[in-house]
Amino acid sequence: MPLKRLYLHGNEALDLPAEVLGPTWQEPSATPAKPAVILDYYFSARGGGKRPLNEAKLILVGRGAVGKSSIVNRLIHDTFEDVKKTEGIRITEWPLTVGEKKDDVRLNVWDFGGQEIMHATHQFFLTERSLYLLVLSGREGLEDADAEYWLKLIQSFGGGDSPVVVVLNKTKEHPFDVNRNALQRKYPFIREFVKTDCEDATGIEELRRVVLRETDKLEHLRDAFPASWFSIKDKLAGMKRNYLSFDDYRKECTKLGEQDPQAQESLAFYLHSLGIALNYRDDPRLKDTHVLNPHWVTSGIYKILNANRLEKQKGEISLDDLPAILDARDYPVEMHDFLLELMKKFELCFLLSDKEGVYLIPELLDKQQPLDANEFDAAECLNFQYHYPVLPEGLLPRFIVRTHVLSDDTQRWRTGVILKLEDNLALVRADAQERRVFINIKGPLTGRRRLLSIIRENFDHMHGDIRHLKPVEIVPLPQQPAAIVSYADLLTWEKSGMKKFPMIVDGSVVELDVQQLLNGVELEAERASASGVRGRMDIERGRAARIFVSYSHKDERLLSELKTHLSPLRRLRLIETWDDSAIEAGEDWRENINDNLERADIIILLISANFIDSDYCFEKEFGRALERDKKNEARVVPVIALDVNWKAIPQLAGLQAVPKNGKPVSNWTNKHTAWRDVSERVQKMIEDMRDADPLRRRAR
């Protein structure tokens, strides 16, 4: 019987018979088999008993003070009382009996705090395989706008087809309704609208029936689990410990009957998806703490975000601040660094370059836009915009985290930032009311497009994480920024061969040049590659060059600087960069590093004293990189980031180092110029490798 290899998650693979996968099976790069199919074959092949999981996640979202916690209390306990606002996320188990067969089911009910500052973190817990209750209130007259906001977020983070029940709460206190037909046409995953009032239990029984019905229909509710997994799951859920090392987790698995390491990892993945035990073993920086109580994680982060002292400190925080914020009984000092590293992983904060050990949380920056922002005259700038169906809270703060190496010497505030690249400055700001992001760039014309390319690459990355968001890219006209045209329309006109088109500007018809407008934003090669017109440039067989970055975790800032300046090459689809921060939850970090190291076309070594001092970087990664270089399987490129006597090491001295003449980036008068030199030399290397490819020469 022929076997097909299918990846369960991360690097874990199963060789399944083609008959099991069915006639619609495609290669692993396409849509994989459903989890239930994989689990069924995986565990039937291993033998042993199994039974349905019968467990799922119910998530309540909505603004603050709409009554989410009161609804939970009515549904589960049939009680009503004035409850304090939820700080972070409150997680409650709800045992139910559903379906014709009267199956016993457990819902893990996640009640999200509605405070605005918390919305940015919700995305890390809004998951697929969940039922959602969107709770609205008519008290402030914003119910229609709130419905659109939350439905779009659920659509983006919940997989696009997670069922949603819209709860119109407090209807006796403030009677209201929403445009149900229009919302249901726009968001077909809405299953029901239910009016409730928790004070006298109006609508609660109807809501309970709807929840039972929709829970019964959840696609993965009855995925088959082996008997041993239930024992492990229940043991973890019942533990009083808030965190557990992955080694200890493996010991618990072995003790309770699951000895297969791959099966242990698969269970960890499912527990993470269900929100029973969060698993961060994927990140080497968090490798000592992997399985955690979700409430412990979320409460710790929210306590930090809501700390009064941080608001006074304009979002600046250090390890020394945490003992005054976190209860030592729940959050011992040795776990404080873990929480900050987790916040870095979520792109909620970053280390400041000029203050040792001090982090900045952009969500807590001052809201006031600085006077420096007034110095950007749109009529004199290169301009670009994003128009959103809904502007997610935290988008700009996350952008500030991603680009912080370009704002060290400029201004940052909660909804905007000024970036500096060589002699160019960019104003990037969000307007929540207009649901737009505005970009204005001034300085030498030669550098404007390069800075815009870096900005757009970062927004592309964030938009890629938020499915179904689909912002519209807008190009304002030069010297007339109030007049705008869609970037997608310009591409369509260019592709169709249309060179000019008419447009009404200030009451007059003007003829606009398509290529002139597009070339003002980006080079023709860049947009052709980004839009897929030419396809992806490659080393071989139609793909971008894979770049593996080896670095010391003490040099994360240097990694950020390198990746920032490689952004234009990523937009050109010349390269795909990989470092260990890209490892997904549930994956084995060592296997992931080894796999990407073996697949790389170019291996960049970020050279510093920290790199040379790291046994893993220098002996394992660098050692294997040299072996592949000698076999002409990959090119090794030392990037001399900090001043260190690297030439004293024969293995390094024999390689062609960058930037120019191996002069350390730190020793250049303008480090942005040094990083640009690195980017240009990498681009030249890729072009040389492509020219040297005999298959490509014949194709020409």
XYZ file of C-alpha atoms in Angstrom:
700
model
C 0.000 0.000 0.000
C 1.620 3.337 -1.083
C 2.319 5.797 1.717
C 2.090 9.588 1.646
C 3.957 11.795 4.095
C 1.788 14.289 5.932
C 2.875 16.758 8.605
C 0.788 16.778 11.758
C 2.369 19.988 13.037
C 5.864 21.410 13.090
C 8.317 18.745 11.964
C 6.233 15.808 13.132
C 5.325 13.633 10.145
C 3.086 10.658 9.597
C 3.370 8.252 6.670
C -0.280 7.548 5.893
C -1.797 5.260 3.245
C -3.224 7.212 0.325
C -6.592 5.536 0.944
C -6.743 7.122 4.414
C -6.047 10.600 3.101
C -8.623 10.236 0.343
C -8.724 11.377 -3.288
C -8.593 15.079 -2.408
C -5.210 14.793 -0.694
C -2.552 17.223 -1.940
C 1.096 17.770 -1.225
C 1.964 19.039 2.318
C 2.378 22.614 1.093
C -1.346 22.600 0.270
C -4.340 22.018 2.560
C -3.519 19.182 5.000
C -5.823 16.391 6.076
C -8.298 17.162 8.844
C -7.012 16.634 12.416
C -9.665 14.002 13.075
C -8.414 11.890 10.125
C -4.813 12.134 11.299
C -5.668 11.288 14.899
C -7.900 8.394 13.917
C -5.227 6.706 11.818
C -2.366 7.648 14.129
C -3.861 6.050 17.199
C -5.597 3.127 15.538
C -2.203 2.160 14.108
C -0.695 2.276 17.588
C -3.505 0.255 19.107
C -5.142 0.866 22.473
C -8.493 2.321 23.447
C -9.761 5.715 22.407
C -12.837 7.839 22.973
C -14.150 11.243 21.831
C -12.522 14.301 23.304
C -15.872 16.047 23.921
C -14.157 19.269 24.927
C -14.137 22.729 23.356
C -13.599 26.414 23.968
C -16.345 29.042 24.440
C -14.983 32.584 24.121
C -16.864 35.730 25.206
C -15.725 39.024 23.663
C -17.023 42.585 23.740
C -16.313 46.010 25.152
C -15.951 46.597 28.874
C -19.099 46.780 31.054
C -21.388 45.030 28.538
C -22.032 42.233 31.043
C -19.929 39.294 29.801
C -19.149 38.031 33.305
C -22.800 38.315 34.324
C -23.791 36.177 31.342
C -21.233 33.533 32.349
C -22.603 33.495 35.901
C -26.204 33.161 34.649
C -25.389 30.433 32.125
C -23.284 28.275 34.426
C -24.459 29.037 37.981
C -27.820 30.780 37.390
C -26.759 33.601 39.720
C -26.665 37.362 39.325
C -24.592 39.903 41.198
C -22.678 43.053 40.424
C -19.271 41.821 39.366
C -16.065 43.774 39.167
C -14.579 44.236 35.732
C -12.649 41.219 34.491
C -8.910 41.774 34.697
C -7.449 39.882 31.770
C -9.231 36.596 31.154
C -11.389 34.571 33.512
C -11.505 30.864 32.622
C -14.366 28.650 33.891
C -15.212 25.010 33.228
C -18.810 24.350 32.158
C -20.014 20.701 32.062
C -22.822 20.173 29.528
C -24.939 17.414 28.006
C -25.461 17.852 24.262
C -26.931 16.080 21.239
C -29.384 13.258 20.743
C -26.981 10.815 22.382
C -26.742 13.017 25.492
C -22.953 13.289 25.290
C -21.196 14.740 28.318
C -19.129 17.707 27.134
C -16.881 20.224 28.842
C -16.670 23.802 27.636
C -13.670 25.870 28.708
C -15.296 29.307 28.986
C -12.930 32.226 28.373
C -14.329 35.571 29.553
C -12.171 38.361 28.107
C -11.733 41.669 29.871
C -13.106 44.489 27.738
C -10.647 47.251 28.589
C -9.237 48.839 25.446
C -5.619 48.201 26.375
C -6.311 44.466 26.541
C -7.658 44.127 23.011
C -4.142 43.952 21.616
C -3.486 40.747 23.543
C -6.800 39.054 22.735
C -5.473 37.951 19.350
C -3.110 35.474 21.021
C -6.037 33.584 22.535
C -8.751 33.952 19.870
C -8.426 30.527 18.297
C -10.057 28.257 15.781
C -12.053 25.254 17.008
C -14.034 27.607 19.283
C -17.586 28.898 19.751
C -17.850 32.676 20.278
C -20.350 34.805 22.170
C -20.165 38.439 21.059
C -21.803 40.504 23.792
C -23.152 43.954 22.893
C -24.873 46.660 24.937
C -26.902 49.649 23.775
C -25.892 51.900 26.656
C -23.532 54.123 24.631
C -25.203 53.790 21.230
C -22.145 52.130 19.675
C -23.600 48.656 19.210
C -23.379 48.612 15.384
C -19.773 49.798 15.305
C -18.870 47.362 18.095
C -20.502 44.479 16.230
C -18.446 45.219 13.103
C -15.238 45.595 15.110
C -15.517 42.304 17.006
C -16.948 40.264 14.132
C -14.044 41.289 11.923
C -11.544 40.321 14.650
C -13.245 36.951 15.172
C -13.220 36.396 11.414
C -9.519 37.227 11.292
C -8.257 35.283 14.310
C -10.922 32.598 14.642
C -10.361 31.043 11.240
C -13.144 32.718 9.284
C -15.809 30.097 10.016
C -15.899 29.839 13.810
C -19.578 30.018 14.853
C -20.686 33.210 16.597
C -23.761 33.946 18.704
C -24.477 37.672 19.031
C -25.871 38.509 22.484
C -27.807 41.780 22.818
C -27.457 42.275 26.566
C -29.014 44.665 29.098
C -32.005 45.100 26.793
C -34.376 46.100 29.615
C -32.053 48.812 30.835
C -31.326 50.121 27.322
C -33.548 48.557 24.606
C -31.639 48.290 21.308
C -31.114 46.157 18.218
C -28.658 45.796 15.350
C -29.131 45.330 11.613
C -29.339 41.561 11.852
C -29.958 40.762 8.183
C -27.080 42.943 6.979
C -24.676 41.520 9.555
C -25.644 37.936 8.750
C -25.122 38.487 5.025
C -21.707 40.000 5.682
C -20.688 37.481 8.367
C -22.387 34.151 7.515
C -20.753 32.479 10.528
C -23.272 34.283 12.798
C -25.566 31.511 14.040
C -28.081 33.433 16.146
C -29.027 36.758 17.755
C -30.292 36.486 21.347
C -31.638 39.305 23.541
C -30.795 38.977 27.242
C -30.907 40.779 30.537
C -29.039 39.072 33.345
C -30.771 40.845 36.211
C -34.032 38.895 35.704
C -32.578 36.139 33.467
C -34.403 37.368 30.345
C -33.290 35.283 27.358
C -30.798 33.221 29.353
C -32.588 29.928 28.770
C -32.801 30.642 25.045
C -29.104 31.507 25.005
C -28.307 28.277 26.856
C -30.216 26.255 24.231
C -28.340 27.989 21.417
C -24.982 27.318 23.083
C -25.873 23.635 23.508
C -26.943 23.382 19.874
C -23.840 25.085 18.464
C -21.483 23.200 20.775
C -22.970 19.941 19.506
C -22.137 21.040 15.926
C -18.483 22.005 16.536
C -16.362 20.197 13.964
C -13.604 18.879 16.248
C -15.665 18.339 19.385
C -15.588 14.570 19.064
C -12.034 14.048 17.812
C -10.877 10.657 19.110
C -8.271 10.724 21.870
C -6.434 7.675 23.271
C -7.425 6.773 26.807
C -4.020 7.704 28.246
C -4.387 11.274 26.949
C -7.464 11.873 29.077
C -5.540 10.906 32.210
C -2.722 13.307 31.285
C -5.091 16.130 30.342
C -7.057 15.809 33.565
C -3.876 15.597 35.632
C -2.524 18.807 34.099
C -5.853 20.618 34.403
C -6.096 19.634 38.073
C -2.557 20.626 39.027
C -2.128 23.481 41.453
C 1.213 24.322 39.870
C 1.054 27.232 37.438
C 3.929 26.096 35.245
C 5.746 22.926 34.383
C 8.943 22.276 32.440
C 8.519 20.208 29.314
C 10.781 17.540 30.768
C 8.445 17.264 33.766
C 5.496 17.192 31.372
C 7.096 14.257 29.538
C 7.593 12.455 32.857
C 3.902 12.904 33.687
C 2.977 11.543 30.255
C 5.207 8.497 30.706
C 3.873 7.895 34.203
C 0.294 7.932 32.902
C 0.855 5.595 29.961
C 1.974 7.745 27.013
C 5.627 6.974 26.321
C 5.837 7.963 22.643
C 7.674 11.351 22.418
C 5.792 12.313 19.234
C 2.460 11.539 20.842
C 3.464 13.625 23.879
C 4.179 16.577 21.578
C 0.897 16.088 19.704
C -1.005 16.155 22.987
C 0.816 19.345 23.998
C -0.296 20.900 20.716
C -3.963 19.978 21.317
C -3.876 21.159 24.928
C -2.483 24.495 23.712
C -5.278 24.815 21.104
C -7.931 24.021 23.687
C -6.476 26.487 26.178
C -5.986 23.840 28.854
C -2.204 24.159 29.100
C -0.288 26.748 27.080
C 2.882 25.418 25.486
C 5.808 27.710 24.645
C 8.519 25.105 24.220
C 8.826 26.335 20.619
C 10.889 29.345 21.663
C 14.472 28.711 22.846
C 14.247 31.805 25.049
C 11.338 30.201 26.912
C 12.649 26.638 26.784
C 12.787 26.126 30.534
C 9.061 26.728 31.018
C 6.667 25.173 28.560
C 3.352 24.003 30.008
C 1.455 26.637 31.921
C -1.875 27.478 33.494
C -3.498 29.888 30.968
C -4.970 32.054 33.712
C -1.544 32.436 35.316
C -0.067 33.635 32.006
C -2.850 36.033 31.080
C -3.293 37.449 34.575
C 0.422 38.144 34.866
C 0.522 40.010 31.545
C -2.626 41.993 32.303
C -1.421 42.956 35.772
C 1.667 44.412 34.108
C -0.332 46.229 31.410
C -2.689 47.745 33.997
C -0.070 48.782 36.546
C -0.494 52.442 37.521
C 3.234 52.974 37.894
C 3.833 52.005 34.249
C 1.409 54.644 33.038
C 3.422 57.231 34.973
C 6.631 55.763 33.530
C 5.211 56.082 29.978
C 5.355 52.339 29.402
C 8.929 51.771 30.568
C 9.473 48.699 32.735
C 12.360 46.677 34.135
C 12.659 43.512 36.166
C 13.047 45.710 39.250
C 9.478 46.998 38.769
C 7.801 43.599 38.755
C 7.973 42.705 42.497
C 5.752 45.715 43.212
C 3.271 44.664 40.503
C 3.067 40.872 40.847
C 2.198 38.828 43.937
C 5.310 36.855 44.885
C 3.215 33.842 45.930
C 1.925 33.378 42.373
C 4.785 34.998 40.482
C 8.124 34.255 42.146
C 11.051 36.431 41.112
C 12.624 33.664 39.019
C 9.561 33.735 36.711
C 9.556 37.495 36.082
C 12.030 37.293 33.226
C 9.896 34.593 31.615
C 6.835 36.879 31.553
C 8.777 39.701 29.930
C 10.226 37.307 27.353
C 6.707 36.077 26.644
C 5.565 39.659 26.107
C 8.465 40.140 23.700
C 7.352 37.016 21.842
C 3.863 38.505 21.537
C 5.452 41.750 20.231
C 4.075 43.701 23.178
C 7.415 45.175 24.242
C 11.082 45.535 23.353
C 14.369 46.349 25.068
C 15.407 49.990 24.908
C 18.862 50.503 23.420
C 19.925 53.340 25.708
C 18.682 51.949 29.054
C 20.166 48.711 30.323
C 17.501 46.132 31.146
C 14.582 48.517 30.484
C 11.684 47.469 28.241
C 9.156 49.699 26.511
C 5.486 48.694 26.154
C 4.112 50.900 23.332
C 0.528 50.198 24.460
C 1.327 52.362 27.511
C 2.975 55.273 25.701
C 1.544 58.768 25.961
C -1.405 59.349 23.610
C -0.255 62.858 22.731
C 1.148 63.280 19.221
C 4.406 65.284 19.420
C 4.937 68.624 17.693
C 7.582 66.995 15.446
C 4.726 65.295 13.576
C 3.532 68.711 12.362
C 6.752 69.148 10.372
C 5.653 66.597 7.753
C 4.001 68.491 4.879
C 2.154 65.830 2.898
C 2.465 67.915 -0.276
C 6.266 67.624 -0.012
C 6.404 63.961 1.070
C 6.173 60.496 -0.412
C 2.779 59.337 0.888
C 1.040 55.991 1.329
C -2.034 54.861 3.253
C -3.844 51.752 4.490
C -7.647 51.832 4.761
C -9.097 49.123 7.033
C -12.566 47.616 7.397
C -11.722 47.644 11.116
C -8.490 48.931 12.638
C -7.351 46.371 15.246
C -6.340 47.787 18.608
C -2.629 47.405 19.081
C -1.686 47.466 15.376
C 0.471 50.601 15.668
C 2.030 49.593 19.007
C 2.991 46.268 17.429
C 4.440 48.114 14.420
C 6.476 50.230 16.846
C 7.879 47.047 18.397
C 8.755 45.571 14.996
C 10.531 48.738 13.785
C 11.974 49.999 17.064
C 15.558 49.970 15.734
C 14.553 52.859 13.433
C 13.018 55.033 16.160
C 15.786 55.161 18.777
C 16.463 58.851 18.141
C 12.946 59.991 17.260
C 9.478 60.208 18.790
C 7.076 57.399 19.702
C 3.500 57.696 20.977
C 0.627 55.254 21.354
C -0.823 55.710 17.877
C 2.251 56.673 15.914
C 5.995 56.835 15.465
C 8.652 58.712 13.528
C 11.223 56.446 11.872
C 14.694 57.430 10.702
C 16.699 55.662 7.994
C 19.936 57.393 6.977
C 18.735 60.932 6.064
C 15.057 60.084 5.624
C 12.265 60.449 8.175
C 8.881 58.740 8.090
C 5.752 59.664 10.038
C 3.567 56.579 10.561
C 0.327 57.185 12.439
C -3.046 55.508 12.914
C -6.449 57.196 13.036
C -8.910 54.896 14.813
C -11.976 56.942 13.838
C -11.116 56.921 10.132
C -9.743 53.349 10.375
C -6.633 54.368 8.475
C -2.860 54.345 8.751
C -1.071 57.315 7.195
C 2.578 57.235 6.051
C 4.507 60.400 5.110
C 8.209 60.236 4.201
C 10.533 63.182 3.723
C 14.236 63.511 2.935
C 16.427 62.712 -0.089
C 14.359 61.238 -2.935
C 16.773 58.321 -3.386
C 16.079 56.947 0.091
C 12.314 57.471 0.369
C 11.239 54.335 -1.476
C 13.688 52.209 0.502
C 12.207 53.395 3.809
C 8.654 52.891 2.497
C 9.615 49.361 1.426
C 10.732 48.562 4.983
C 7.506 50.014 6.406
C 5.300 48.108 3.977
C 7.121 44.831 4.543
C 6.359 45.087 8.263
C 2.700 45.890 7.633
C 2.544 43.008 5.137
C 3.799 40.689 7.877
C 1.221 41.903 10.406
C -1.596 41.777 7.869
C -0.548 38.220 7.049
C -1.159 37.297 10.698
C -4.711 38.702 10.568
C -6.638 36.672 8.017
C -9.600 38.247 6.214
C -8.605 41.765 7.320
C -7.679 42.872 3.766
C -6.829 46.576 4.120
C -6.907 48.671 0.945
C -3.553 50.158 -0.077
C -3.869 53.772 -1.193
C -1.514 56.027 -3.198
C -2.094 59.789 -2.667
C -1.231 61.953 -5.669
C 2.100 63.823 -5.530
C 1.643 67.474 -4.548
C -2.104 66.772 -4.103
C -2.256 64.273 -1.224
C -5.979 64.838 -0.639
C -6.638 63.076 -3.955
C -6.091 59.349 -3.716
C -6.134 56.277 -5.942
C -6.136 52.574 -5.107
C -2.751 50.852 -5.430
C -4.525 47.706 -6.701
C -6.229 49.737 -9.438
C -2.881 51.179 -10.514
C -1.446 47.654 -10.778
C -4.438 46.541 -12.854
C -4.031 49.482 -15.220
C -0.319 48.783 -15.568
C -0.904 45.078 -16.221
C -3.495 45.894 -18.890
C -1.036 48.206 -20.657
C -2.974 51.369 -19.842
C -0.406 54.139 -19.406
C -2.672 57.053 -18.428
C -6.144 57.553 -16.996
C -8.383 60.565 -16.229
C -9.340 61.624 -12.716
C -11.264 64.548 -11.259
C -9.096 66.574 -8.872
C -10.392 69.782 -7.265
C -13.206 70.016 -9.802
C -10.958 69.580 -12.847
C -10.187 66.565 -15.018
C -6.499 65.689 -14.985
C -4.637 62.905 -16.775
C -2.495 60.767 -14.506
C 0.508 58.660 -15.489
C 0.152 55.078 -14.136
C 3.842 54.184 -14.069
C 4.847 57.564 -12.692
C 2.516 57.063 -9.726
C 3.667 53.495 -9.135
C 7.349 54.256 -9.583
C 7.019 57.006 -7.022
C 6.055 54.339 -4.484
C 8.297 51.431 -5.465
C 10.528 50.111 -8.216
C 8.899 48.182 -11.066
C 10.812 45.014 -10.141
C 9.587 45.250 -6.557
C 5.895 45.550 -7.378
C 6.081 42.924 -10.125
C 7.545 40.452 -7.659
C 5.238 41.430 -4.799
C 2.128 41.118 -6.996
C 3.216 37.799 -8.452
C 3.442 39.124 -12.033
C 6.839 37.560 -12.644
C 6.606 34.887 -10.010
C 9.187 34.430 -7.290
C 12.848 34.944 -8.111
C 15.042 32.087 -7.048
C 18.214 30.149 -6.734
C 16.593 27.122 -8.352
C 13.172 25.779 -9.279
C 11.198 28.994 -8.923
C 11.733 29.908 -5.295
C 13.317 32.700 -3.279
C 16.718 32.153 -1.701
C 16.426 30.753 1.813
C 18.498 32.646 4.368
C 19.228 31.160 7.793
C 20.440 33.629 10.454
C 22.638 32.269 13.237
C 22.932 34.651 16.183
C 23.334 34.824 19.938
C 20.113 35.608 21.799
C 22.067 38.293 23.628
C 22.218 40.054 20.252
C 18.500 40.159 19.505
C 18.700 43.856 18.771
C 21.333 43.214 16.100
C 19.053 40.571 14.606
C 16.232 43.146 14.470
C 18.507 45.614 12.696
C 19.609 43.020 10.146
C 16.051 41.843 9.411
C 14.832 45.430 9.106
C 17.420 46.233 6.451
C 16.760 43.003 4.561
C 13.081 43.985 4.242
C 13.400 45.330 0.664
C 14.847 41.990 -0.487
C 11.920 40.176 1.116
C 9.447 42.439 -0.697
C 11.284 41.662 -3.944
C 10.793 37.960 -3.132
C 14.531 37.549 -3.539
C 14.857 36.034 -0.082
C 13.032 34.246 2.706
C 14.731 34.838 6.041
C 14.532 32.393 8.916
C 15.714 32.544 12.515
C 14.515 30.697 15.596
C 11.934 33.381 16.453
C 9.870 31.967 13.559
C 9.297 28.627 15.296
C 5.595 27.997 15.896
C 3.982 26.796 19.114
C 4.244 23.063 19.598
C 7.310 22.569 17.421
C 10.630 21.126 18.549
C 13.095 24.006 18.385
C 16.221 21.883 17.892
C 14.692 19.932 15.014
C 13.355 23.137 13.499
C 16.747 24.825 13.634
C 18.473 21.783 12.121
C 15.890 21.467 9.362
C 16.121 25.125 8.329
C 19.911 25.081 8.549
C 19.986 22.121 6.139
C 17.586 23.790 3.694
C 19.292 27.202 3.624
C 20.970 28.597 0.500
C 22.760 31.328 2.450
C 23.739 31.122 6.118
C 24.343 34.473 7.786
C 26.469 34.504 10.936
C 25.823 37.557 13.095
C 29.337 37.940 14.497
C 29.955 39.416 17.929
C 31.749 38.361 21.088
C 28.438 36.833 22.225
C 28.244 34.713 19.069
C 31.793 33.430 19.443
C 31.177 32.695 23.124
C 28.015 30.683 22.397
C 28.725 26.967 22.178
C 25.514 26.305 20.263
C 26.057 29.097 17.717
C 29.762 28.573 17.194
C 30.124 24.819 17.431
C 26.798 23.445 16.219
C 25.370 26.017 13.799
C 28.648 27.469 12.515
C 30.249 24.033 12.385
C 27.469 22.602 10.219
C 27.366 25.760 8.090
C 31.068 25.349 7.230
C 30.504 21.725 6.234
C 27.737 22.745 3.839
C 29.839 25.627 2.489
C 32.767 23.299 1.703
C 30.415 20.982 -0.215
C 29.052 23.984 -2.182
C 25.611 23.280 -0.744
C 25.263 26.775 0.761
C 27.130 30.063 1.085
C 28.252 31.224 4.541
C 28.310 34.987 5.120
C 29.821 36.414 8.327
C 28.216 39.776 9.150
C 30.617 41.552 11.510
C 28.107 43.323 13.746
C 30.257 44.305 16.725
C 33.976 44.951 17.062
C 35.672 41.678 17.945
C 38.930 40.010 16.907
C 37.177 37.661 14.488
C 40.196 37.329 12.173
C 42.020 35.438 14.925
C 39.649 32.523 14.250
C 40.871 30.675 11.124
C 37.423 29.345 10.207
C 36.065 32.912 10.066
C 39.119 34.561 8.583
C 38.852 32.353 5.508
C 35.357 33.638 4.655
C 34.356 36.810 2.802
C 32.922 39.007 5.558
C 30.488 41.925 5.243
C 29.976 44.857 5.450
C 32.733 46.220 3.194
C 36.222 45.051 4.211
C 34.780 43.296 7.253
C 34.477 46.628 9.080
C 32.111 46.100 12.054
C 28.680 47.709 11.725
C 29.243 49.328 15.117
C 32.310 51.172 13.766
C 30.557 52.871 10.850
C 29.673 56.556 11.267
C 26.135 55.754 10.114
C 25.123 52.203 10.981
C 22.160 52.369 8.583
C 24.662 52.788 5.756
C 26.549 49.734 7.040
C 23.400 47.608 7.091
C 22.468 48.805 3.607
C 25.893 47.635 2.450
C 25.133 44.215 3.961
C 21.776 44.101 2.160
C 23.297 45.090 -1.186
C 26.070 42.502 -0.887
C 23.560 39.773 -0.080
C 21.546 40.817 -3.139
C 24.674 40.686 -5.328
C 25.504 37.242 -3.956
C 22.047 35.954 -4.866
C 22.358 37.351 -8.381
C 25.773 35.680 -8.777
C 24.394 32.368 -7.524
C 21.514 32.605 -9.978
C 23.845 33.409 -12.882
C 26.000 30.433 -11.916
C 23.002 28.063 -12.060
C 23.337 26.130 -15.343
C 19.621 25.286 -15.335
C 18.776 28.991 -15.227
C 21.301 29.815 -17.995
C 19.660 27.204 -20.250
C 16.219 28.628 -19.389
C 17.334 31.995 -20.707
